[in-house]
Amino acid sequence: MSASGDPLGALPAAVLADVLGRVADAGDIAACRLASRELLTASYLCPRVRLCAADCARRRRRGEGRAGAPAFRATAGNLASLLGAHLRSLSLDAADGQGNPDDAMWVEEGEFDEADDLHLTSGEAVAVWAATAAGPVLREVEIADYWPQACWRMAEALPLISHYCLNLTKLGLKNAWLSVDGLKKMQNLTHLTLQFVRLDDEDLDQLNECFPCLHTLNLIGVGGLKDPKIHLLQLKTCHWEVSNVPQSLVVHAPNLVSLELKCVRPDRLILDIPSLSTLNLTIEKLGATFQVDGLVSLTNLRIESLDLSSLFRALVDGRDIKTLELELPGSASQYDLLEAVNPDYLLRILVRISEVKLAPRFSHELAVCLALSTDSGFKSCLKKLLIHVPQSEISLKLTPLFRICAPLCEVTVLFHAESADAIRRDAISCMQRFAGIRWQWGTWR
């Protein structure tokens, strides 16, 4: 214990400041300051701050208006001024856990909030903290806006952040309508996440020009796009969930190694990604143009689609795929898999893969599809198989799949948690016919 009697007195102020920076919320940090003189001193050196306006947002949805609402934007500015050059990470959250604004049923026509005290991506709100001494030294910024205030106002968050936060490496913006007018190049930014936003950059020209050094790009539910093209030479990881239906999607990223792409049916889909090793593709149907260049390094593939035959030809044939996961869209109906791919062709694809995972909807339809298989004389490379047994008597029709497993193949069978005991007993009895397989089983919901 230190001479002052404070057990924290023996710790360096920088260590205490780092500990405080890991506390969940600025309110908790304030409470810690009251507990110890050493913590009070360290709080002025805190490198990370998170401010959450959840209580205020909940009051608004209950119709309590602005009564009792804290000056949230002013608090963010005061903290940035107080911590100044010590602040490295700032997180501002007024979303209160709300996700995609398309699903936010609590925002009905005529119920948009005309106040702006929680509009955190507005130019005024950003300038409050970005124009302080903290702006040039910040490395990470995350802002989750309050959708009823943000959805109908174009915000200047991106241009202002690019003006003040010159050393920013990681930026995340959620629930906003974002302008790119006046956006400056950010050479140090390597991670960008835009989630549930409308972006006034319909072809992504400004994004490509102003964020040339991105390594990680996440575009989740970004609207306002027409013919978007990602053209980033240093990009390594990309997660893109397209919220609307643009006619054309293009990804040109020669160093990209991991891509998760979710779209509906673009007329034109071009993937120029020669270094890619992991692809997670969710697409209802291919359009008129689907062009894939390179993919010589592709080893891990997940497909969720009904256009399986075309995708197999484009992505699997002629490539050394190690792991393959298959799923069907939620809209798939009975016999859709049978119409999508020939059963024997499907088996010939599976036996060439080392590890196969069959997701729940795919497993269910597969039982119907395999009933029409006529050929099982395949030389198999399949070493690992995971399958979800349907919650019905058709599970016994999966035996053609087990026949193509290589000797000593490890098969994990997951039963639905509500499957009848008789279904499980029949399936296990079926398994016992294949002594060369190493069986494991569990449950799924």
GROMACS .gro file of C-alpha atoms in nm:
model
  445
    1MET     CA    1   0.000   0.000   0.000
    2SER     CA    2   0.126   0.349  -0.082
    3ALA     CA    3   0.208   0.609   0.185
    4SER     CA    4  -0.120   0.783   0.115
    5GLY     CA    5  -0.314   0.469   0.202
    6ASP     CA    6  -0.453   0.429  -0.150
    7PRO     CA    7  -0.377   0.075  -0.276
    8LEU     CA    8  -0.373   0.213  -0.632
    9GLY     CA    9  -0.098   0.460  -0.551
   10ALA     CA   10   0.176   0.213  -0.638
   11LEU     CA   11   0.055   0.180  -0.996
   12PRO     CA   12   0.179   0.420  -1.264
   13ALA     CA   13  -0.080   0.672  -1.381
   14ALA     CA   14  -0.046   0.544  -1.740
   15VAL     CA   15  -0.146   0.192  -1.628
   16LEU     CA   16  -0.449   0.322  -1.437
   17ALA     CA   17  -0.548   0.535  -1.737
   18ASP     CA   18  -0.534   0.230  -1.963
   19VAL     CA   19  -0.754   0.036  -1.716
   20LEU     CA   20  -1.006   0.319  -1.706
   21GLY     CA   21  -1.009   0.325  -2.085
   22ARG     CA   22  -1.138  -0.032  -2.084
   23VAL     CA   23  -1.437   0.056  -1.865
   24ALA     CA   24  -1.759   0.030  -2.065
   25ASP     CA   25  -1.894   0.384  -2.033
   26ALA     CA   26  -1.785   0.736  -1.946
   27GLY     CA   27  -2.039   0.739  -1.664
   28ASP     CA   28  -1.860   0.448  -1.502
   29ILE     CA   29  -1.530   0.632  -1.542
   30ALA     CA   30  -1.682   0.929  -1.360
   31ALA     CA   31  -1.782   0.701  -1.073
   32CYS     CA   32  -1.429   0.562  -1.057
   33ARG     CA   33  -1.291   0.915  -1.025
   34LEU     CA   34  -1.487   0.959  -0.704
   35ALA     CA   35  -1.347   0.640  -0.556
   36SER     CA   36  -0.979   0.727  -0.556
   37ARG     CA   37  -0.750   1.026  -0.591
   38GLU     CA   38  -0.519   0.814  -0.806
   39LEU     CA   39  -0.807   0.726  -1.038
   40LEU     CA   40  -0.905   1.092  -1.053
   41THR     CA   41  -0.555   1.182  -1.172
   42ALA     CA   42  -0.544   0.892  -1.418
   43SER     CA   43  -0.883   0.984  -1.566
   44TYR     CA   44  -0.728   1.291  -1.728
   45LEU     CA   45  -0.494   1.057  -1.921
   46CYS     CA   46  -0.763   0.812  -2.034
   47PRO     CA   47  -0.699   0.698  -2.396
   48ARG     CA   48  -1.046   0.551  -2.466
   49VAL     CA   49  -1.393   0.688  -2.398
   50ARG     CA   50  -1.738   0.552  -2.476
   51LEU     CA   51  -2.052   0.763  -2.436
   52CYS     CA   52  -2.393   0.597  -2.459
   53ALA     CA   53  -2.726   0.780  -2.483
   54ALA     CA   54  -2.945   0.471  -2.452
   55ASP     CA   55  -3.164   0.609  -2.171
   56CYS     CA   56  -3.233   0.927  -2.366
   57ALA     CA   57  -3.324   0.730  -2.679
   58ARG     CA   58  -3.560   0.506  -2.482
   59ARG     CA   59  -3.737   0.811  -2.333
   60ARG     CA   60  -3.790   0.948  -2.683
   61ARG     CA   61  -3.952   0.624  -2.803
   62ARG     CA   62  -4.183   0.630  -2.503
   63GLY     CA   63  -4.294   0.978  -2.607
   64GLU     CA   64  -4.128   1.167  -2.324
   65GLY     CA   65  -3.959   1.410  -2.565
   66ARG     CA   66  -3.654   1.601  -2.455
   67ALA     CA   67  -3.751   1.624  -2.089
   68GLY     CA   68  -3.453   1.545  -1.871
   69ALA     CA   69  -3.232   1.461  -2.167
   70PRO     CA   70  -2.863   1.524  -2.095
   71ALA     CA   71  -2.662   1.753  -2.319
   72PHE     CA   72  -2.506   1.452  -2.487
   73ARG     CA   73  -2.326   1.634  -2.767
   74ALA     CA   74  -2.183   1.890  -2.524
   75THR     CA   75  -2.060   1.609  -2.300
   76ALA     CA   76  -1.869   1.454  -2.591
   77GLY     CA   77  -1.704   1.786  -2.663
   78ASN     CA   78  -1.615   1.845  -2.298
   79LEU     CA   79  -1.455   1.503  -2.269
   80ALA     CA   80  -1.254   1.552  -2.587
   81SER     CA   81  -1.132   1.889  -2.460
   82LEU     CA   82  -1.051   1.751  -2.116
   83LEU     CA   83  -0.852   1.452  -2.241
   84GLY     CA   84  -0.702   1.636  -2.538
   85ALA     CA   85  -0.385   1.480  -2.673
   86HIS     CA   86  -0.428   1.166  -2.459
   87LEU     CA   87  -0.747   1.048  -2.634
   88ARG     CA   88  -0.699   0.773  -2.892
   89SER     CA   89  -1.045   0.610  -2.920
   90LEU     CA   90  -1.389   0.773  -2.907
   91SER     CA   91  -1.720   0.586  -2.927
   92LEU     CA   92  -2.056   0.767  -2.932
   93ASP     CA   93  -2.373   0.555  -2.926
   94ALA     CA   94  -2.727   0.689  -2.948
   95ALA     CA   95  -2.869   0.388  -3.133
   96ASP     CA   96  -2.978   0.204  -2.818
   97GLY     CA   97  -2.914  -0.130  -2.982
   98GLN     CA   98  -3.128  -0.057  -3.286
   99GLY     CA   99  -3.011  -0.229  -3.602
  100ASN     CA  100  -3.115  -0.188  -3.963
  101PRO     CA  101  -3.338   0.120  -3.996
  102ASP     CA  102  -3.540  -0.072  -4.256
  103ASP     CA  103  -3.652  -0.295  -3.968
  104ALA     CA  104  -3.701  -0.016  -3.715
  105MET     CA  105  -4.079  -0.028  -3.701
  106TRP     CA  106  -4.083   0.232  -3.425
  107VAL     CA  107  -4.012   0.498  -3.689
  108GLU     CA  108  -4.339   0.543  -3.874
  109GLU     CA  109  -4.429   0.809  -4.128
  110GLY     CA  110  -4.483   1.138  -3.947
  111GLU     CA  111  -4.298   1.020  -3.635
  112PHE     CA  112  -3.951   1.141  -3.729
  113ASP     CA  113  -3.784   1.340  -3.455
  114GLU     CA  114  -3.729   1.705  -3.551
  115ALA     CA  115  -3.490   1.766  -3.261
  116ASP     CA  116  -3.118   1.729  -3.318
  117ASP     CA  117  -2.969   1.678  -2.972
  118LEU     CA  118  -2.893   1.313  -3.053
  119HIS     CA  119  -2.805   1.364  -3.419
  120LEU     CA  120  -2.442   1.265  -3.371
  121THR     CA  121  -2.327   1.264  -3.736
  122SER     CA  122  -2.429   1.622  -3.805
  123GLY     CA  123  -2.156   1.873  -3.878
  124GLU     CA  124  -2.221   2.060  -3.553
  125ALA     CA  125  -2.207   1.744  -3.342
  126VAL     CA  126  -1.883   1.623  -3.500
  127ALA     CA  127  -1.710   1.960  -3.478
  128VAL     CA  128  -1.777   1.975  -3.103
  129TRP     CA  129  -1.521   1.700  -3.038
  130ALA     CA  130  -1.320   1.683  -3.363
  131ALA     CA  131  -1.213   2.048  -3.348
  132THR     CA  132  -1.051   2.000  -3.005
  133ALA     CA  133  -0.694   1.894  -2.934
  134ALA     CA  134  -0.818   1.534  -2.945
  135GLY     CA  135  -0.907   1.549  -3.317
  136PRO     CA  136  -0.556   1.520  -3.466
  137VAL     CA  137  -0.447   1.239  -3.229
  138LEU     CA  138  -0.753   1.017  -3.243
  139ARG     CA  139  -0.692   0.673  -3.394
  140GLU     CA  140  -1.040   0.521  -3.369
  141VAL     CA  141  -1.388   0.675  -3.393
  142GLU     CA  142  -1.724   0.495  -3.383
  143ILE     CA  143  -2.060   0.673  -3.404
  144ALA     CA  144  -2.401   0.506  -3.391
  145ASP     CA  145  -2.660   0.776  -3.462
  146TYR     CA  146  -3.020   0.804  -3.341
  147TRP     CA  147  -3.216   0.700  -3.649
  148PRO     CA  148  -3.539   0.904  -3.600
  149GLN     CA  149  -3.327   1.221  -3.603
  150ALA     CA  150  -3.067   1.110  -3.858
  151CYS     CA  151  -3.274   0.938  -4.128
  152TRP     CA  152  -3.412   1.254  -4.288
  153ARG     CA  153  -3.108   1.482  -4.254
  154MET     CA  154  -2.795   1.469  -4.467
  155ALA     CA  155  -2.494   1.471  -4.234
  156GLU     CA  156  -2.144   1.611  -4.277
  157ALA     CA  157  -1.966   1.361  -4.052
  158LEU     CA  158  -1.734   1.220  -4.319
  159PRO     CA  159  -1.600   1.552  -4.458
  160LEU     CA  160  -1.545   1.698  -4.110
  161ILE     CA  161  -1.373   1.388  -3.975
  162SER     CA  162  -1.145   1.385  -4.280
  163HIS     CA  163  -1.059   1.749  -4.211
  164TYR     CA  164  -0.982   1.725  -3.838
  165CYS     CA  165  -0.884   1.362  -3.768
  166LEU     CA  166  -0.577   1.331  -3.987
  167ASN     CA  167  -0.429   1.031  -3.804
  168LEU     CA  168  -0.744   0.822  -3.784
  169THR     CA  169  -0.692   0.452  -3.866
  170LYS     CA  170  -1.036   0.309  -3.784
  171LEU     CA  171  -1.377   0.467  -3.849
  172GLY     CA  172  -1.727   0.327  -3.802
  173LEU     CA  173  -2.054   0.511  -3.875
  174LYS     CA  174  -2.403   0.367  -3.826
  175ASN     CA  175  -2.761   0.484  -3.883
  176ALA     CA  176  -2.703   0.798  -4.089
  177TRP     CA  177  -2.746   0.978  -4.421
  178LEU     CA  178  -2.392   1.071  -4.515
  179SER     CA  179  -2.269   1.340  -4.751
  180VAL     CA  180  -1.931   1.310  -4.924
  181ASP     CA  181  -1.919   1.673  -5.039
  182GLY     CA  182  -1.581   1.811  -4.932
  183LEU     CA  183  -1.443   1.473  -4.827
  184LYS     CA  184  -1.062   1.477  -4.810
  185LYS     CA  185  -0.816   1.197  -4.863
  186MET     CA  186  -0.738   1.001  -4.544
  187GLN     CA  187  -0.408   0.823  -4.607
  188ASN     CA  188  -0.388   0.666  -4.260
  189LEU     CA  189  -0.736   0.512  -4.252
  190THR     CA  190  -0.712   0.132  -4.280
  191HIS     CA  191  -1.049   0.018  -4.137
  192LEU     CA  192  -1.387   0.160  -4.245
  193THR     CA  193  -1.734   0.038  -4.145
  194LEU     CA  194  -2.053   0.197  -4.279
  195GLN     CA  195  -2.361   0.025  -4.142
  196PHE     CA  196  -2.724   0.100  -4.224
  197VAL     CA  197  -2.650   0.431  -4.393
  198ARG     CA  198  -2.754   0.617  -4.704
  199LEU     CA  199  -2.437   0.726  -4.880
  200ASP     CA  200  -2.442   1.006  -5.137
  201ASP     CA  201  -2.172   0.837  -5.343
  202GLU     CA  202  -2.374   0.625  -5.585
  203ASP     CA  203  -2.074   0.467  -5.762
  204LEU     CA  204  -1.834   0.475  -5.462
  205ASP     CA  205  -1.597   0.704  -5.653
  206GLN     CA  206  -1.531   0.925  -5.350
  207LEU     CA  207  -1.482   0.629  -5.120
  208ASN     CA  208  -1.220   0.479  -5.352
  209GLU     CA  209  -1.039   0.810  -5.399
  210CYS     CA  210  -1.038   0.932  -5.039
  211PHE     CA  211  -0.968   0.603  -4.858
  212PRO     CA  212  -0.695   0.451  -5.079
  213CYS     CA  213  -0.515   0.264  -4.798
  214LEU     CA  214  -0.806   0.062  -4.661
  215HIS     CA  215  -0.722  -0.291  -4.547
  216THR     CA  216  -1.070  -0.367  -4.410
  217LEU     CA  217  -1.400  -0.241  -4.555
  218ASN     CA  218  -1.746  -0.323  -4.419
  219LEU     CA  219  -2.048  -0.194  -4.609
  220ILE     CA  220  -2.357  -0.329  -4.431
  221GLY     CA  221  -2.690  -0.214  -4.567
  222VAL     CA  222  -2.554   0.092  -4.747
  223GLY     CA  223  -2.823   0.252  -4.960
  224GLY     CA  224  -2.807   0.516  -5.231
  225LEU     CA  225  -2.583   0.308  -5.457
  226LYS     CA  226  -2.641   0.282  -5.833
  227ASP     CA  227  -2.345   0.111  -5.999
  228PRO     CA  228  -2.101   0.073  -5.710
  229LYS     CA  229  -1.743  -0.029  -5.776
  230ILE     CA  230  -1.489  -0.106  -5.506
  231HIS     CA  231  -1.145  -0.025  -5.643
  232LEU     CA  232  -0.895  -0.047  -5.357
  233LEU     CA  233  -0.548  -0.180  -5.423
  234GLN     CA  234  -0.453  -0.250  -5.061
  235LEU     CA  235  -0.782  -0.400  -4.945
  236LYS     CA  236  -0.747  -0.738  -4.771
  237THR     CA  237  -1.086  -0.802  -4.606
  238CYS     CA  238  -1.430  -0.694  -4.728
  239HIS     CA  239  -1.782  -0.754  -4.598
  240TRP     CA  240  -2.047  -0.612  -4.831
  241GLU     CA  241  -2.420  -0.656  -4.775
  242VAL     CA  242  -2.602  -0.472  -5.052
  243SER     CA  243  -2.928  -0.323  -4.921
  244ASN     CA  244  -3.091  -0.226  -5.250
  245VAL     CA  245  -3.072  -0.377  -5.600
  246PRO     CA  246  -2.804  -0.198  -5.802
  247GLN     CA  247  -2.771  -0.312  -6.161
  248SER     CA  248  -2.396  -0.359  -6.137
  249LEU     CA  249  -2.152  -0.466  -5.866
  250VAL     CA  250  -1.776  -0.460  -5.921
  251VAL     CA  251  -1.493  -0.547  -5.683
  252HIS     CA  252  -1.141  -0.474  -5.808
  253ALA     CA  253  -0.898  -0.553  -5.526
  254PRO     CA  254  -0.582  -0.740  -5.625
  255ASN     CA  255  -0.475  -0.804  -5.264
  256LEU     CA  256  -0.813  -0.904  -5.123
  257VAL     CA  257  -0.794  -1.236  -4.936
  258SER     CA  258  -1.140  -1.255  -4.772
  259LEU     CA  259  -1.474  -1.143  -4.919
  260GLU     CA  260  -1.823  -1.178  -4.777
  261LEU     CA  261  -2.075  -1.058  -5.035
  262LYS     CA  262  -2.451  -1.060  -4.992
  263CYS     CA  263  -2.669  -0.934  -5.277
  264VAL     CA  264  -2.992  -1.018  -5.459
  265ARG     CA  265  -2.962  -1.037  -5.837
  266PRO     CA  266  -2.737  -0.778  -5.995
  267ASP     CA  267  -2.743  -0.785  -6.374
  268ARG     CA  268  -2.367  -0.749  -6.373
  269LEU     CA  269  -2.133  -0.893  -6.109
  270ILE     CA  270  -1.759  -0.867  -6.170
  271LEU     CA  271  -1.506  -0.994  -5.916
  272ASP     CA  272  -1.146  -0.906  -6.001
  273ILE     CA  273  -0.989  -1.055  -5.689
  274PRO     CA  274  -0.700  -1.284  -5.789
  275SER     CA  275  -0.555  -1.326  -5.437
  276LEU     CA  276  -0.880  -1.429  -5.269
  277SER     CA  277  -0.864  -1.736  -5.045
  278THR     CA  278  -1.200  -1.712  -4.862
  279LEU     CA  279  -1.532  -1.630  -5.030
  280ASN     CA  280  -1.873  -1.617  -4.860
  281LEU     CA  281  -2.131  -1.549  -5.130
  282THR     CA  282  -2.504  -1.505  -5.073
  283ILE     CA  283  -2.694  -1.435  -5.394
  284GLU     CA  284  -3.044  -1.534  -5.496
  285LYS     CA  285  -2.971  -1.559  -5.867
  286LEU     CA  286  -2.691  -1.468  -6.104
  287GLY     CA  287  -2.765  -1.197  -6.358
  288ALA     CA  288  -2.672  -1.180  -6.724
  289THR     CA  289  -2.301  -1.112  -6.652
  290PHE     CA  290  -2.098  -1.292  -6.390
  291GLN     CA  291  -1.724  -1.254  -6.435
  292VAL     CA  292  -1.459  -1.390  -6.202
  293ASP     CA  293  -1.095  -1.318  -6.274
  294GLY     CA  294  -0.818  -1.517  -6.109
  295LEU     CA  295  -0.923  -1.688  -5.785
  296VAL     CA  296  -0.619  -1.914  -5.815
  297SER     CA  297  -0.583  -1.906  -5.435
  298LEU     CA  298  -0.945  -1.978  -5.346
  299THR     CA  299  -0.961  -2.259  -5.087
  300ASN     CA  300  -1.256  -2.173  -4.857
  301LEU     CA  301  -1.599  -2.122  -5.009
  302ARG     CA  302  -1.948  -2.069  -4.871
  303ILE     CA  303  -2.245  -2.040  -5.108
  304GLU     CA  304  -2.604  -1.952  -5.021
  305SER     CA  305  -2.799  -1.954  -5.344
  306LEU     CA  306  -3.035  -2.142  -5.571
  307ASP     CA  307  -2.811  -2.086  -5.873
  308LEU     CA  308  -2.581  -2.369  -5.768
  309SER     CA  309  -2.496  -2.521  -6.104
  310SER     CA  310  -2.371  -2.190  -6.244
  311LEU     CA  311  -2.180  -2.106  -5.927
  312PHE     CA  312  -2.018  -2.450  -5.912
  313ARG     CA  313  -1.897  -2.411  -6.268
  314ALA     CA  314  -1.761  -2.061  -6.201
  315LEU     CA  315  -1.612  -2.113  -5.854
  316VAL     CA  316  -1.546  -2.483  -5.793
  317ASP     CA  317  -1.465  -2.655  -6.122
  318GLY     CA  318  -1.092  -2.648  -6.190
  319ARG     CA  319  -1.004  -2.512  -5.843
  320ASP     CA  320  -0.854  -2.678  -5.538
  321ILE     CA  321  -1.130  -2.597  -5.288
  322LYS     CA  322  -1.052  -2.729  -4.939
  323THR     CA  323  -1.366  -2.633  -4.745
  324LEU     CA  324  -1.716  -2.586  -4.886
  325GLU     CA  325  -2.029  -2.477  -4.700
  326LEU     CA  326  -2.368  -2.484  -4.870
  327GLU     CA  327  -2.699  -2.324  -4.772
  328LEU     CA  328  -3.025  -2.233  -4.946
  329PRO     CA  329  -3.201  -1.894  -4.924
  330GLY     CA  330  -3.475  -1.860  -4.667
  331SER     CA  331  -3.725  -1.827  -4.952
  332ALA     CA  332  -3.639  -2.173  -5.090
  333SER     CA  333  -3.931  -2.412  -5.112
  334GLN     CA  334  -3.949  -2.788  -5.136
  335TYR     CA  335  -3.779  -2.937  -5.443
  336ASP     CA  336  -3.593  -2.611  -5.520
  337LEU     CA  337  -3.260  -2.784  -5.469
  338LEU     CA  338  -3.358  -3.062  -5.705
  339GLU     CA  339  -3.443  -2.804  -5.971
  340ALA     CA  340  -3.120  -2.614  -5.905
  341VAL     CA  341  -2.866  -2.893  -5.944
  342ASN     CA  342  -2.846  -3.250  -6.073
  343PRO     CA  343  -2.802  -3.489  -5.774
  344ASP     CA  344  -2.515  -3.682  -5.934
  345TYR     CA  345  -2.336  -3.360  -6.030
  346LEU     CA  346  -2.374  -3.238  -5.673
  347LEU     CA  347  -2.217  -3.558  -5.538
  348ARG     CA  348  -1.929  -3.529  -5.785
  349ILE     CA  349  -1.864  -3.179  -5.652
  350LEU     CA  350  -1.873  -3.290  -5.288
  351VAL     CA  351  -1.632  -3.582  -5.325
  352ARG     CA  352  -1.361  -3.346  -5.451
  353ILE     CA  353  -1.367  -3.136  -5.132
  354SER     CA  354  -1.174  -3.215  -4.813
  355GLU     CA  355  -1.425  -3.059  -4.573
  356VAL     CA  356  -1.797  -3.004  -4.639
  357LYS     CA  357  -2.053  -2.829  -4.419
  358LEU     CA  358  -2.421  -2.853  -4.506
  359ALA     CA  359  -2.636  -2.589  -4.334
  360PRO     CA  360  -2.990  -2.665  -4.204
  361ARG     CA  361  -3.204  -2.566  -4.506
  362PHE     CA  362  -2.964  -2.729  -4.747
  363SER     CA  363  -2.953  -3.051  -4.543
  364HIS     CA  364  -3.331  -3.072  -4.540
  365GLU     CA  365  -3.368  -3.034  -4.915
  366LEU     CA  366  -3.071  -3.262  -4.980
  367ALA     CA  367  -3.263  -3.559  -4.844
  368VAL     CA  368  -3.519  -3.516  -5.123
  369CYS     CA  369  -3.252  -3.452  -5.386
  370LEU     CA  370  -3.043  -3.760  -5.304
  371ALA     CA  371  -3.340  -3.988  -5.346
  372LEU     CA  372  -3.296  -3.941  -5.723
  373SER     CA  373  -2.921  -4.004  -5.726
  374THR     CA  374  -2.824  -4.290  -5.958
  375ASP     CA  375  -2.447  -4.299  -5.920
  376SER     CA  376  -2.235  -4.354  -5.608
  377GLY     CA  377  -1.914  -4.493  -5.758
  378PHE     CA  378  -1.704  -4.187  -5.681
  379LYS     CA  379  -1.347  -4.183  -5.557
  380SER     CA  380  -1.377  -3.950  -5.263
  381CYS     CA  381  -1.145  -3.693  -5.104
  382LEU     CA  382  -1.401  -3.608  -4.836
  383LYS     CA  383  -1.234  -3.614  -4.494
  384LYS     CA  384  -1.478  -3.407  -4.287
  385LEU     CA  385  -1.855  -3.371  -4.321
  386LEU     CA  386  -2.104  -3.178  -4.109
  387ILE     CA  387  -2.474  -3.221  -4.173
  388HIS     CA  388  -2.795  -3.111  -4.000
  389VAL     CA  389  -3.043  -3.400  -3.982
  390PRO     CA  390  -3.396  -3.281  -4.068
  391GLN     CA  391  -3.667  -3.301  -3.806
  392SER     CA  392  -3.851  -3.572  -4.000
  393GLU     CA  393  -3.838  -3.930  -4.118
  394ILE     CA  394  -3.656  -3.834  -4.440
  395SER     CA  395  -3.325  -3.841  -4.255
  396LEU     CA  396  -3.274  -4.202  -4.366
  397LYS     CA  397  -3.253  -4.083  -4.727
  398LEU     CA  398  -2.914  -3.928  -4.650
  399THR     CA  399  -2.735  -4.263  -4.692
  400PRO     CA  400  -2.613  -4.180  -5.049
  401LEU     CA  401  -2.417  -3.895  -4.892
  402PHE     CA  402  -2.253  -4.124  -4.638
  403ARG     CA  403  -2.152  -4.365  -4.916
  404ILE     CA  404  -1.927  -4.105  -5.077
  405CYS     CA  405  -1.729  -4.040  -4.760
  406ALA     CA  406  -1.363  -4.141  -4.782
  407PRO     CA  407  -1.235  -4.411  -4.545
  408LEU     CA  408  -1.192  -4.278  -4.191
  409CYS     CA  409  -1.394  -3.969  -4.278
  410GLU     CA  410  -1.506  -3.771  -3.973
  411VAL     CA  411  -1.881  -3.707  -3.995
  412THR     CA  412  -2.059  -3.475  -3.750
  413VAL     CA  413  -2.435  -3.527  -3.744
  414LEU     CA  414  -2.642  -3.257  -3.573
  415PHE     CA  415  -2.997  -3.349  -3.471
  416HIS     CA  416  -3.261  -3.083  -3.427
  417ALA     CA  417  -3.318  -3.023  -3.056
  418GLU     CA  418  -3.688  -3.113  -3.096
  419SER     CA  419  -3.634  -3.429  -3.303
  420ALA     CA  420  -3.829  -3.730  -3.185
  421ASP     CA  421  -3.631  -4.008  -3.020
  422ALA     CA  422  -3.741  -4.246  -3.294
  423ILE     CA  423  -3.580  -4.024  -3.559
  424ARG     CA  424  -3.252  -4.024  -3.369
  425ARG     CA  425  -3.258  -4.400  -3.319
  426ASP     CA  426  -3.326  -4.464  -3.687
  427ALA     CA  427  -3.049  -4.227  -3.793
  428ILE     CA  428  -2.797  -4.384  -3.555
  429SER     CA  429  -2.896  -4.727  -3.682
  430CYS     CA  430  -2.825  -4.603  -4.034
  431MET     CA  431  -2.484  -4.476  -3.924
  432GLN     CA  432  -2.386  -4.814  -3.789
  433ARG     CA  433  -2.385  -4.952  -4.145
  434PHE     CA  434  -2.077  -4.741  -4.223
  435ALA     CA  435  -1.808  -4.879  -3.998
  436GLY     CA  436  -1.530  -4.692  -4.179
  437ILE     CA  437  -1.667  -4.353  -4.071
  438ARG     CA  438  -1.577  -4.180  -3.743
  439TRP     CA  439  -1.907  -4.048  -3.611
  440GLN     CA  440  -1.981  -3.749  -3.390
  441TRP     CA  441  -2.319  -3.605  -3.311
  442GLY     CA  442  -2.479  -3.312  -3.135
  443THR     CA  443  -2.788  -3.088  -3.154
  444TRP     CA  444  -2.895  -2.770  -3.328
  445ARG     CA  445  -3.197  -2.536  -3.310
   0.00000   0.00000   0.00000
